[in-house]
């Protein structure tokens, strides 16, 4: 059974940093695409970043240059390093697993397994 568990969320002031982790069990995370999404109440879940089987990464324009997605194969863990945080980054953050190996999708429907989410709150 594939399971994704996020951690690392919290409250931080604008300009601060956080690192989110997503521990994967029941599947080798480096075998396919994984991504991070975020969602605020009343809004659709928004794609943030993705990493494919070969390690190629992509980031949404809104976080490019501030957030970095990475993966530790030995730990079977996905990360999202978030720097220079802004109040508009406040959201519930979710990691997700896709059965795609490359050309990671940007939509919610492109991902098959999800974690429970971790809350990030950025105050001004």
mmCIF file of N, CA and C in Angstrom:
data_model
loop_
_atom_site.group_PDB
_atom_site.id
_atom_site.type_symbol
_atom_site.label_atom_id
_atom_site.label_comp_id
_atom_site.label_asym_id
_atom_site.label_seq_id
_atom_site.Cartn_x
_atom_site.Cartn_y
_atom_site.Cartn_z
ATOM 1 N N UNK A 1 0.848 -1.191 0.000
ATOM 2 C CA UNK A 1 0.000 0.000 0.000
ATOM 3 C C UNK A 1 0.881 1.237 0.000
ATOM 4 N N UNK A 2 0.642 2.123 -0.963
ATOM 5 C CA UNK A 2 1.420 3.339 -1.072
ATOM 6 C C UNK A 2 0.906 4.363 -0.060
ATOM 7 N N UNK A 3 1.850 4.960 0.652
ATOM 8 C CA UNK A 3 1.472 5.958 1.643
ATOM 9 C C UNK A 3 2.441 7.127 1.565
ATOM 10 N N UNK A 4 1.894 8.364 1.639
ATOM 11 C CA UNK A 4 2.686 9.580 1.617
ATOM 12 C C UNK A 4 2.366 10.366 2.886
ATOM 13 N N UNK A 5 3.394 10.763 3.610
ATOM 14 C CA UNK A 5 3.193 11.507 4.850
ATOM 15 C C UNK A 5 4.058 12.764 4.828
ATOM 16 N N UNK A 6 3.389 13.933 4.834
ATOM 17 C CA UNK A 6 4.100 15.207 4.834
ATOM 18 C C UNK A 6 4.417 15.651 6.252
ATOM 19 N N UNK A 7 5.462 16.462 6.362
ATOM 20 C CA UNK A 7 5.816 17.098 7.625
ATOM 21 C C UNK A 7 6.624 18.345 7.327
ATOM 22 N N UNK A 8 6.840 19.161 8.353
ATOM 23 C CA UNK A 8 7.690 20.336 8.197
ATOM 24 C C UNK A 8 6.959 21.655 8.088
ATOM 25 N N UNK A 9 5.638 21.605 8.018
ATOM 26 C CA UNK A 9 4.893 22.853 7.955
ATOM 27 C C UNK A 9 4.951 23.601 9.278
ATOM 28 N N UNK A 10 4.480 24.835 9.257
ATOM 29 C CA UNK A 10 4.468 25.635 10.475
ATOM 30 C C UNK A 10 4.185 27.083 10.177
ATOM 31 N N UNK A 11 4.434 27.915 11.170
ATOM 32 C CA UNK A 11 4.223 29.360 11.034
ATOM 33 C C UNK A 11 5.562 30.060 10.974
ATOM 34 N N UNK A 12 5.681 31.010 10.061
ATOM 35 C CA UNK A 12 6.932 31.724 9.872
ATOM 36 C C UNK A 12 6.625 33.145 9.416
ATOM 37 N N UNK A 13 7.526 34.047 9.685
ATOM 38 C CA UNK A 13 7.357 35.418 9.218
ATOM 39 C C UNK A 13 7.799 35.541 7.768
ATOM 40 N N UNK A 14 7.274 36.540 7.109
ATOM 41 C CA UNK A 14 7.650 36.806 5.722
ATOM 42 C C UNK A 14 9.169 36.948 5.616
ATOM 43 N N UNK A 15 9.710 36.336 4.575
ATOM 44 C CA UNK A 15 11.148 36.326 4.383
ATOM 45 C C UNK A 15 11.835 35.108 4.960
ATOM 46 N N UNK A 16 11.106 34.349 5.758
ATOM 47 C CA UNK A 16 11.672 33.173 6.386
ATOM 48 C C UNK A 16 11.679 31.957 5.472
ATOM 49 N N UNK A 17 12.124 30.833 6.043
ATOM 50 C CA UNK A 17 12.259 29.597 5.268
ATOM 51 C C UNK A 17 11.636 28.427 6.011
ATOM 52 N N UNK A 18 11.202 27.448 5.237
ATOM 53 C CA UNK A 18 10.742 26.176 5.765
ATOM 54 C C UNK A 18 11.150 25.088 4.780
ATOM 55 N N UNK A 19 11.316 23.870 5.294
ATOM 56 C CA UNK A 19 11.543 22.734 4.417
ATOM 57 C C UNK A 19 10.487 21.676 4.706
ATOM 58 N N UNK A 20 9.716 21.387 3.690
ATOM 59 C CA UNK A 20 8.701 20.343 3.805
ATOM 60 C C UNK A 20 9.294 18.995 3.391
ATOM 61 N N UNK A 21 8.861 17.951 4.061
ATOM 62 C CA UNK A 21 9.278 16.592 3.733
ATOM 63 C C UNK A 21 8.058 15.741 3.431
ATOM 64 N N UNK A 22 8.240 14.755 2.583
ATOM 65 C CA UNK A 22 7.180 13.810 2.256
ATOM 66 C C UNK A 22 7.797 12.409 2.249
ATOM 67 N N UNK A 23 7.519 11.663 3.288
ATOM 68 C CA UNK A 23 8.037 10.305 3.413
ATOM 69 C C UNK A 23 7.130 9.361 2.634
ATOM 70 N N UNK A 24 7.736 8.590 1.738
ATOM 71 C CA UNK A 24 6.969 7.660 0.911
ATOM 72 C C UNK A 24 7.219 6.232 1.389
ATOM 73 N N UNK A 25 6.176 5.455 1.518
ATOM 74 C CA UNK A 25 6.307 4.038 1.852
ATOM 75 C C UNK A 25 5.451 3.221 0.896
ATOM 76 N N UNK A 26 5.868 2.004 0.647
ATOM 77 C CA UNK A 26 5.136 1.118 -0.246
ATOM 78 C C UNK A 26 5.415 1.328 -1.720
ATOM 79 N N UNK A 27 6.344 2.212 -2.039
ATOM 80 C CA UNK A 27 6.681 2.510 -3.433
ATOM 81 C C UNK A 27 8.019 3.211 -3.459
ATOM 82 N N UNK A 28 8.787 2.998 -4.537
ATOM 83 C CA UNK A 28 10.070 3.688 -4.692
ATOM 84 C C UNK A 28 9.809 5.045 -5.341
ATOM 85 N N UNK A 29 9.975 6.089 -4.554
ATOM 86 C CA UNK A 29 9.603 7.432 -4.995
ATOM 87 C C UNK A 29 10.349 7.865 -6.251
ATOM 88 N N UNK A 30 11.576 7.389 -6.417
ATOM 89 C CA UNK A 30 12.379 7.816 -7.561
ATOM 90 C C UNK A 30 11.978 7.110 -8.857
ATOM 91 N N UNK A 31 10.998 6.235 -8.800
ATOM 92 C CA UNK A 31 10.573 5.499 -9.992
ATOM 93 C C UNK A 31 9.687 6.316 -10.917
ATOM 94 N N UNK A 32 9.111 7.369 -10.404
ATOM 95 C CA UNK A 32 8.178 8.127 -11.231
ATOM 96 C C UNK A 32 8.119 9.580 -10.774
ATOM 97 N N UNK A 33 7.245 10.342 -11.388
ATOM 98 C CA UNK A 33 7.079 11.756 -11.039
ATOM 99 C C UNK A 33 6.482 11.913 -9.650
ATOM 100 N N UNK A 34 6.970 12.918 -8.970
ATOM 101 C CA UNK A 34 6.338 13.351 -7.725
ATOM 102 C C UNK A 34 6.203 14.867 -7.756
ATOM 103 N N UNK A 35 5.221 15.363 -7.026
ATOM 104 C CA UNK A 35 4.992 16.795 -7.056
ATOM 105 C C UNK A 35 4.506 17.347 -5.736
ATOM 106 N N UNK A 36 4.532 18.661 -5.651
ATOM 107 C CA UNK A 36 3.954 19.397 -4.531
ATOM 108 C C UNK A 36 2.830 20.282 -5.068
ATOM 109 N N UNK A 37 1.760 20.325 -4.323
ATOM 110 C CA UNK A 37 0.617 21.187 -4.613
ATOM 111 C C UNK A 37 0.288 21.974 -3.343
ATOM 112 N N UNK A 38 -0.504 23.027 -3.514
ATOM 113 C CA UNK A 38 -0.979 23.756 -2.341
ATOM 114 C C UNK A 38 -2.409 24.214 -2.573
ATOM 115 N N UNK A 39 -3.094 24.447 -1.475
ATOM 116 C CA UNK A 39 -4.501 24.810 -1.567
ATOM 117 C C UNK A 39 -4.897 25.695 -0.401
ATOM 118 N N UNK A 40 -5.660 26.743 -0.705
ATOM 119 C CA UNK A 40 -6.243 27.600 0.317
ATOM 120 C C UNK A 40 -7.755 27.428 0.279
ATOM 121 N N UNK A 41 -8.430 27.713 1.373
ATOM 122 C CA UNK A 41 -9.887 27.498 1.438
ATOM 123 C C UNK A 41 -10.626 28.220 0.316
ATOM 124 N N UNK A 42 -11.501 27.490 -0.348
ATOM 125 C CA UNK A 42 -12.317 28.070 -1.400
ATOM 126 C C UNK A 42 -11.649 28.145 -2.760
ATOM 127 N N UNK A 43 -10.401 27.695 -2.831
ATOM 128 C CA UNK A 43 -9.676 27.735 -4.103
ATOM 129 C C UNK A 43 -9.291 26.330 -4.540
ATOM 130 N N UNK A 44 -9.013 26.189 -5.830
ATOM 131 C CA UNK A 44 -8.592 24.904 -6.351
ATOM 132 C C UNK A 44 -7.153 24.598 -5.928
ATOM 133 N N UNK A 45 -6.855 23.306 -5.884
ATOM 134 C CA UNK A 45 -5.496 22.897 -5.559
ATOM 135 C C UNK A 45 -4.568 23.346 -6.690
ATOM 136 N N UNK A 46 -3.437 23.945 -6.318
ATOM 137 C CA UNK A 46 -2.526 24.576 -7.270
ATOM 138 C C UNK A 46 -1.201 23.818 -7.314
ATOM 139 N N UNK A 47 -0.733 23.537 -8.521
ATOM 140 C CA UNK A 47 0.562 22.878 -8.686
ATOM 141 C C UNK A 47 1.692 23.831 -8.299
ATOM 142 N N UNK A 48 2.694 23.314 -7.581
ATOM 143 C CA UNK A 48 3.828 24.111 -7.132
ATOM 144 C C UNK A 48 5.131 23.672 -7.804
ATOM 145 N N UNK A 49 5.388 22.368 -7.800
ATOM 146 C CA UNK A 49 6.652 21.875 -8.348
ATOM 147 C C UNK A 49 6.539 20.381 -8.605
ATOM 148 N N UNK A 50 7.434 19.880 -9.463
ATOM 149 C CA UNK A 50 7.459 18.452 -9.767
ATOM 150 C C UNK A 50 8.884 18.020 -10.081
ATOM 151 N N UNK A 51 9.126 16.729 -9.869
ATOM 152 C CA UNK A 51 10.416 16.128 -10.195
ATOM 153 C C UNK A 51 10.136 14.795 -10.867
ATOM 154 N N UNK A 52 10.849 14.538 -11.975
ATOM 155 C CA UNK A 52 10.569 13.297 -12.700
ATOM 156 C C UNK A 52 11.559 12.200 -12.321
ATOM 157 N N UNK A 53 11.410 11.062 -12.978
ATOM 158 C CA UNK A 53 12.226 9.901 -12.650
ATOM 159 C C UNK A 53 13.718 10.177 -12.813
ATOM 160 N N UNK A 54 14.065 11.020 -13.771
ATOM 161 C CA UNK A 54 15.463 11.313 -14.037
ATOM 162 C C UNK A 54 16.014 12.439 -13.173
ATOM 163 N N UNK A 55 15.159 13.034 -12.363
ATOM 164 C CA UNK A 55 15.603 14.116 -11.495
ATOM 165 C C UNK A 55 15.388 15.501 -12.067
ATOM 166 N N UNK A 56 14.803 15.586 -13.244
ATOM 167 C CA UNK A 56 14.513 16.904 -13.815
ATOM 168 C C UNK A 56 13.374 17.548 -13.036
ATOM 169 N N UNK A 57 13.534 18.843 -12.768
ATOM 170 C CA UNK A 57 12.549 19.542 -11.943
ATOM 171 C C UNK A 57 11.865 20.660 -12.709
ATOM 172 N N UNK A 58 10.697 21.034 -12.238
ATOM 173 C CA UNK A 58 9.971 22.179 -12.773
ATOM 174 C C UNK A 58 9.244 22.846 -11.606
ATOM 175 N N UNK A 59 9.100 24.165 -11.705
ATOM 176 C CA UNK A 59 8.480 24.943 -10.640
ATOM 177 C C UNK A 59 7.499 25.946 -11.225
ATOM 178 N N UNK A 60 6.439 26.206 -10.502
ATOM 179 C CA UNK A 60 5.483 27.222 -10.924
ATOM 180 C C UNK A 60 6.165 28.585 -10.936
ATOM 181 N N UNK A 61 5.730 29.453 -11.815
ATOM 182 C CA UNK A 61 6.332 30.786 -11.915
ATOM 183 C C UNK A 61 6.250 31.540 -10.592
ATOM 184 N N UNK A 62 5.193 31.314 -9.844
ATOM 185 C CA UNK A 62 4.985 32.041 -8.593
ATOM 186 C C UNK A 62 6.001 31.688 -7.516
ATOM 187 N N UNK A 63 6.681 30.555 -7.667
ATOM 188 C CA UNK A 63 7.650 30.141 -6.656
ATOM 189 C C UNK A 63 9.053 29.982 -7.216
ATOM 190 N N UNK A 64 9.212 30.160 -8.501
ATOM 191 C CA UNK A 64 10.501 29.962 -9.145
ATOM 192 C C UNK A 64 11.538 30.909 -8.549
ATOM 193 N N UNK A 65 12.697 30.339 -8.215
ATOM 194 C CA UNK A 65 13.748 31.141 -7.601
ATOM 195 C C UNK A 65 13.663 31.195 -6.092
ATOM 196 N N UNK A 66 12.536 30.763 -5.532
ATOM 197 C CA UNK A 66 12.362 30.764 -4.071
ATOM 198 C C UNK A 66 12.192 29.351 -3.513
ATOM 199 N N UNK A 67 11.516 28.493 -4.238
ATOM 200 C CA UNK A 67 11.268 27.119 -3.801
ATOM 201 C C UNK A 67 12.097 26.152 -4.635
ATOM 202 N N UNK A 68 12.507 25.052 -4.013
ATOM 203 C CA UNK A 68 13.254 24.024 -4.729
ATOM 204 C C UNK A 68 12.755 22.645 -4.325
ATOM 205 N N UNK A 69 12.359 21.869 -5.311
ATOM 206 C CA UNK A 69 11.950 20.496 -5.059
ATOM 207 C C UNK A 69 13.169 19.591 -5.213
ATOM 208 N N UNK A 70 13.253 18.585 -4.342
ATOM 209 C CA UNK A 70 14.359 17.631 -4.426
ATOM 210 C C UNK A 70 13.901 16.298 -3.864
ATOM 211 N N UNK A 71 14.775 15.303 -4.009
ATOM 212 C CA UNK A 71 14.407 13.943 -3.599
ATOM 213 C C UNK A 71 15.640 13.241 -3.059
ATOM 214 N N UNK A 72 15.471 12.502 -1.996
ATOM 215 C CA UNK A 72 16.538 11.676 -1.442
ATOM 216 C C UNK A 72 16.162 10.223 -1.696
ATOM 217 N N UNK A 73 16.911 9.584 -2.601
ATOM 218 C CA UNK A 73 16.561 8.215 -2.966
ATOM 219 C C UNK A 73 16.740 7.267 -1.791
ATOM 220 N N UNK A 74 17.821 7.440 -1.035
ATOM 221 C CA UNK A 74 18.101 6.536 0.075
ATOM 222 C C UNK A 74 17.011 6.605 1.140
ATOM 223 N N UNK A 75 16.501 7.824 1.362
ATOM 224 C CA UNK A 75 15.467 8.005 2.379
ATOM 225 C C UNK A 75 14.061 7.842 1.807
ATOM 226 N N UNK A 76 13.976 7.705 0.479
ATOM 227 C CA UNK A 76 12.670 7.600 -0.185
ATOM 228 C C UNK A 76 11.759 8.753 0.228
ATOM 229 N N UNK A 77 12.354 9.942 0.189
ATOM 230 C CA UNK A 77 11.675 11.135 0.695
ATOM 231 C C UNK A 77 11.749 12.264 -0.327
ATOM 232 N N UNK A 78 10.664 12.975 -0.448
ATOM 233 C CA UNK A 78 10.566 14.164 -1.300
ATOM 234 C C UNK A 78 10.647 15.390 -0.415
ATOM 235 N N UNK A 79 11.296 16.444 -0.911
ATOM 236 C CA UNK A 79 11.434 17.677 -0.142
ATOM 237 C C UNK A 79 10.958 18.875 -0.950
ATOM 238 N N UNK A 80 10.598 19.923 -0.224
ATOM 239 C CA UNK A 80 10.348 21.224 -0.831
ATOM 240 C C UNK A 80 10.991 22.265 0.066
ATOM 241 N N UNK A 81 12.113 22.818 -0.393
ATOM 242 C CA UNK A 81 12.781 23.900 0.332
ATOM 243 C C UNK A 81 12.130 25.208 -0.075
ATOM 244 N N UNK A 82 11.623 25.939 0.896
ATOM 245 C CA UNK A 82 10.912 27.181 0.621
ATOM 246 C C UNK A 82 11.640 28.332 1.293
ATOM 247 N N UNK A 83 12.164 29.234 0.495
ATOM 248 C CA UNK A 83 12.877 30.409 0.991
ATOM 249 C C UNK A 83 12.121 31.679 0.610
ATOM 250 N N UNK A 84 12.475 32.769 1.250
ATOM 251 C CA UNK A 84 11.865 34.078 0.972
ATOM 252 C C UNK A 84 10.339 33.959 0.942
ATOM 253 N N UNK A 85 9.798 33.341 1.950
ATOM 254 C CA UNK A 85 8.359 33.100 1.989
ATOM 255 C C UNK A 85 7.564 34.397 2.062
ATOM 256 N N UNK A 86 6.409 34.375 1.416
ATOM 257 C CA UNK A 86 5.517 35.521 1.367
ATOM 258 C C UNK A 86 4.166 35.148 1.979
ATOM 259 N N UNK A 87 3.416 36.127 2.447
ATOM 260 C CA UNK A 87 2.085 35.805 2.999
ATOM 261 C C UNK A 87 1.208 35.035 2.002
ATOM 262 N N UNK A 88 1.359 35.306 0.732
ATOM 263 C CA UNK A 88 0.544 34.608 -0.271
ATOM 264 C C UNK A 88 0.945 33.141 -0.462
ATOM 265 N N UNK A 89 2.029 32.716 0.184
ATOM 266 C CA UNK A 89 2.405 31.299 0.169
ATOM 267 C C UNK A 89 1.634 30.510 1.222
ATOM 268 N N UNK A 90 0.887 31.200 2.066
ATOM 269 C CA UNK A 90 0.098 30.520 3.091
ATOM 270 C C UNK A 90 -0.905 29.569 2.445
ATOM 271 N N UNK A 91 -0.845 28.305 2.840
ATOM 272 C CA UNK A 91 -1.712 27.286 2.251
ATOM 273 C C UNK A 91 -1.462 25.947 2.935
ATOM 274 N N UNK A 92 -2.324 24.987 2.619
ATOM 275 C CA UNK A 92 -2.057 23.596 2.956
ATOM 276 C C UNK A 92 -1.248 23.029 1.800
ATOM 277 N N UNK A 93 -0.133 22.405 2.108
ATOM 278 C CA UNK A 93 0.745 21.854 1.092
ATOM 279 C C UNK A 93 0.630 20.327 1.080
ATOM 280 N N UNK A 94 0.501 19.793 -0.139
ATOM 281 C CA UNK A 94 0.334 18.350 -0.336
ATOM 282 C C UNK A 94 1.421 17.805 -1.249
ATOM 283 N N UNK A 95 1.948 16.639 -0.911
ATOM 284 C CA UNK A 95 2.802 15.939 -1.869
ATOM 285 C C UNK A 95 1.946 14.905 -2.590
ATOM 286 N N UNK A 96 2.382 14.570 -3.793
ATOM 287 C CA UNK A 96 1.593 13.673 -4.626
ATOM 288 C C UNK A 96 2.498 12.816 -5.497
ATOM 289 N N UNK A 97 2.011 11.639 -5.813
ATOM 290 C CA UNK A 97 2.752 10.669 -6.615
ATOM 291 C C UNK A 97 1.993 10.407 -7.913
ATOM 292 N N UNK A 98 2.748 10.434 -9.016
ATOM 293 C CA UNK A 98 2.158 10.137 -10.317
ATOM 294 C C UNK A 98 2.736 8.823 -10.832
ATOM 295 N N UNK A 99 1.956 8.096 -11.633
ATOM 296 C CA UNK A 99 2.495 6.891 -12.259
ATOM 297 C C UNK A 99 3.314 7.250 -13.500
ATOM 298 N N UNK A 100 3.284 8.504 -13.936
ATOM 299 C CA UNK A 100 4.120 8.939 -15.038
ATOM 300 C C UNK A 100 5.581 8.927 -14.605
ATOM 301 N N UNK A 101 6.460 8.644 -15.554
ATOM 302 C CA UNK A 101 7.892 8.652 -15.251
ATOM 303 C C UNK A 101 8.561 9.939 -15.719
ATOM 304 N N UNK A 102 8.040 10.536 -16.785
ATOM 305 C CA UNK A 102 8.570 11.791 -17.297
ATOM 306 C C UNK A 102 7.393 12.658 -17.730
ATOM 307 N N UNK A 103 7.710 13.851 -18.164
ATOM 308 C CA UNK A 103 6.658 14.796 -18.572
ATOM 309 C C UNK A 103 5.585 14.866 -17.492
ATOM 310 N N UNK A 104 6.052 15.198 -16.307
ATOM 311 C CA UNK A 104 5.148 15.245 -15.169
ATOM 312 C C UNK A 104 4.014 16.223 -15.434
ATOM 313 N N UNK A 105 2.833 15.851 -15.127
ATOM 314 C CA UNK A 105 1.691 16.717 -15.333
ATOM 315 C C UNK A 105 1.605 17.804 -14.283
ATOM 316 N N UNK A 106 0.801 18.811 -14.597
ATOM 317 C CA UNK A 106 0.626 19.940 -13.694
ATOM 318 C C UNK A 106 -0.758 19.938 -13.046
ATOM 319 N N UNK A 107 -1.568 18.980 -13.420
ATOM 320 C CA UNK A 107 -2.927 18.954 -12.913
ATOM 321 C C UNK A 107 -3.126 17.928 -11.815
ATOM 322 N N UNK A 108 -4.134 18.174 -10.996
ATOM 323 C CA UNK A 108 -4.457 17.255 -9.909
ATOM 324 C C UNK A 108 -4.725 15.858 -10.445
ATOM 325 N N UNK A 109 -5.386 15.762 -11.588
ATOM 326 C CA UNK A 109 -5.749 14.463 -12.150
ATOM 327 C C UNK A 109 -4.550 13.678 -12.671
ATOM 328 N N UNK A 110 -3.403 14.326 -12.780
ATOM 329 C CA UNK A 110 -2.189 13.646 -13.232
ATOM 330 C C UNK A 110 -1.531 12.840 -12.113
ATOM 331 N N UNK A 111 -2.009 12.986 -10.893
ATOM 332 C CA UNK A 111 -1.396 12.353 -9.731
ATOM 333 C C UNK A 111 -2.379 11.387 -9.072
ATOM 334 N N UNK A 112 -1.837 10.242 -8.663
ATOM 335 C CA UNK A 112 -2.703 9.143 -8.221
ATOM 336 C C UNK A 112 -2.764 8.964 -6.711
ATOM 337 N N UNK A 113 -1.727 9.376 -6.016
ATOM 338 C CA UNK A 113 -1.680 9.199 -4.575
ATOM 339 C C UNK A 113 -1.305 10.524 -3.918
ATOM 340 N N UNK A 114 -1.923 10.791 -2.756
ATOM 341 C CA UNK A 114 -1.745 12.077 -2.084
ATOM 342 C C UNK A 114 -1.472 11.874 -0.595
ATOM 343 N N UNK A 115 -0.726 12.810 -0.043
ATOM 344 C CA UNK A 115 -0.563 12.850 1.395
ATOM 345 C C UNK A 115 -1.712 13.598 2.041
ATOM 346 N N UNK A 116 -1.658 13.708 3.361
ATOM 347 C CA UNK A 116 -2.748 14.339 4.107
ATOM 348 C C UNK A 116 -2.581 15.859 4.193
ATOM 349 N N UNK A 117 -1.409 16.348 3.845
ATOM 350 C CA UNK A 117 -1.177 17.787 3.839
ATOM 351 C C UNK A 117 -0.486 18.288 5.091
ATOM 352 N N UNK A 118 0.234 19.395 4.939
ATOM 353 C CA UNK A 118 0.861 20.080 6.064
ATOM 354 C C UNK A 118 0.651 21.574 5.877
ATOM 355 N N UNK A 119 0.263 22.265 6.937
ATOM 356 C CA UNK A 119 -0.104 23.674 6.845
ATOM 357 C C UNK A 119 1.121 24.574 6.938
ATOM 358 N N UNK A 120 1.171 25.537 6.034
ATOM 359 C CA UNK A 120 2.201 26.574 6.057
ATOM 360 C C UNK A 120 1.502 27.920 6.202
ATOM 361 N N UNK A 121 1.910 28.673 7.207
ATOM 362 C CA UNK A 121 1.324 29.990 7.448
ATOM 363 C C UNK A 121 2.442 31.023 7.503
ATOM 364 N N UNK A 122 2.344 32.036 6.643
ATOM 365 C CA UNK A 122 3.359 33.081 6.572
ATOM 366 C C UNK A 122 2.716 34.405 6.968
ATOM 367 N N UNK A 123 3.253 35.017 7.993
ATOM 368 C CA UNK A 123 2.701 36.278 8.487
ATOM 369 C C UNK A 123 3.551 37.445 7.996
ATOM 370 N N UNK A 124 2.891 38.568 7.804
ATOM 371 C CA UNK A 124 3.604 39.743 7.301
ATOM 372 C C UNK A 124 4.198 40.556 8.429
#
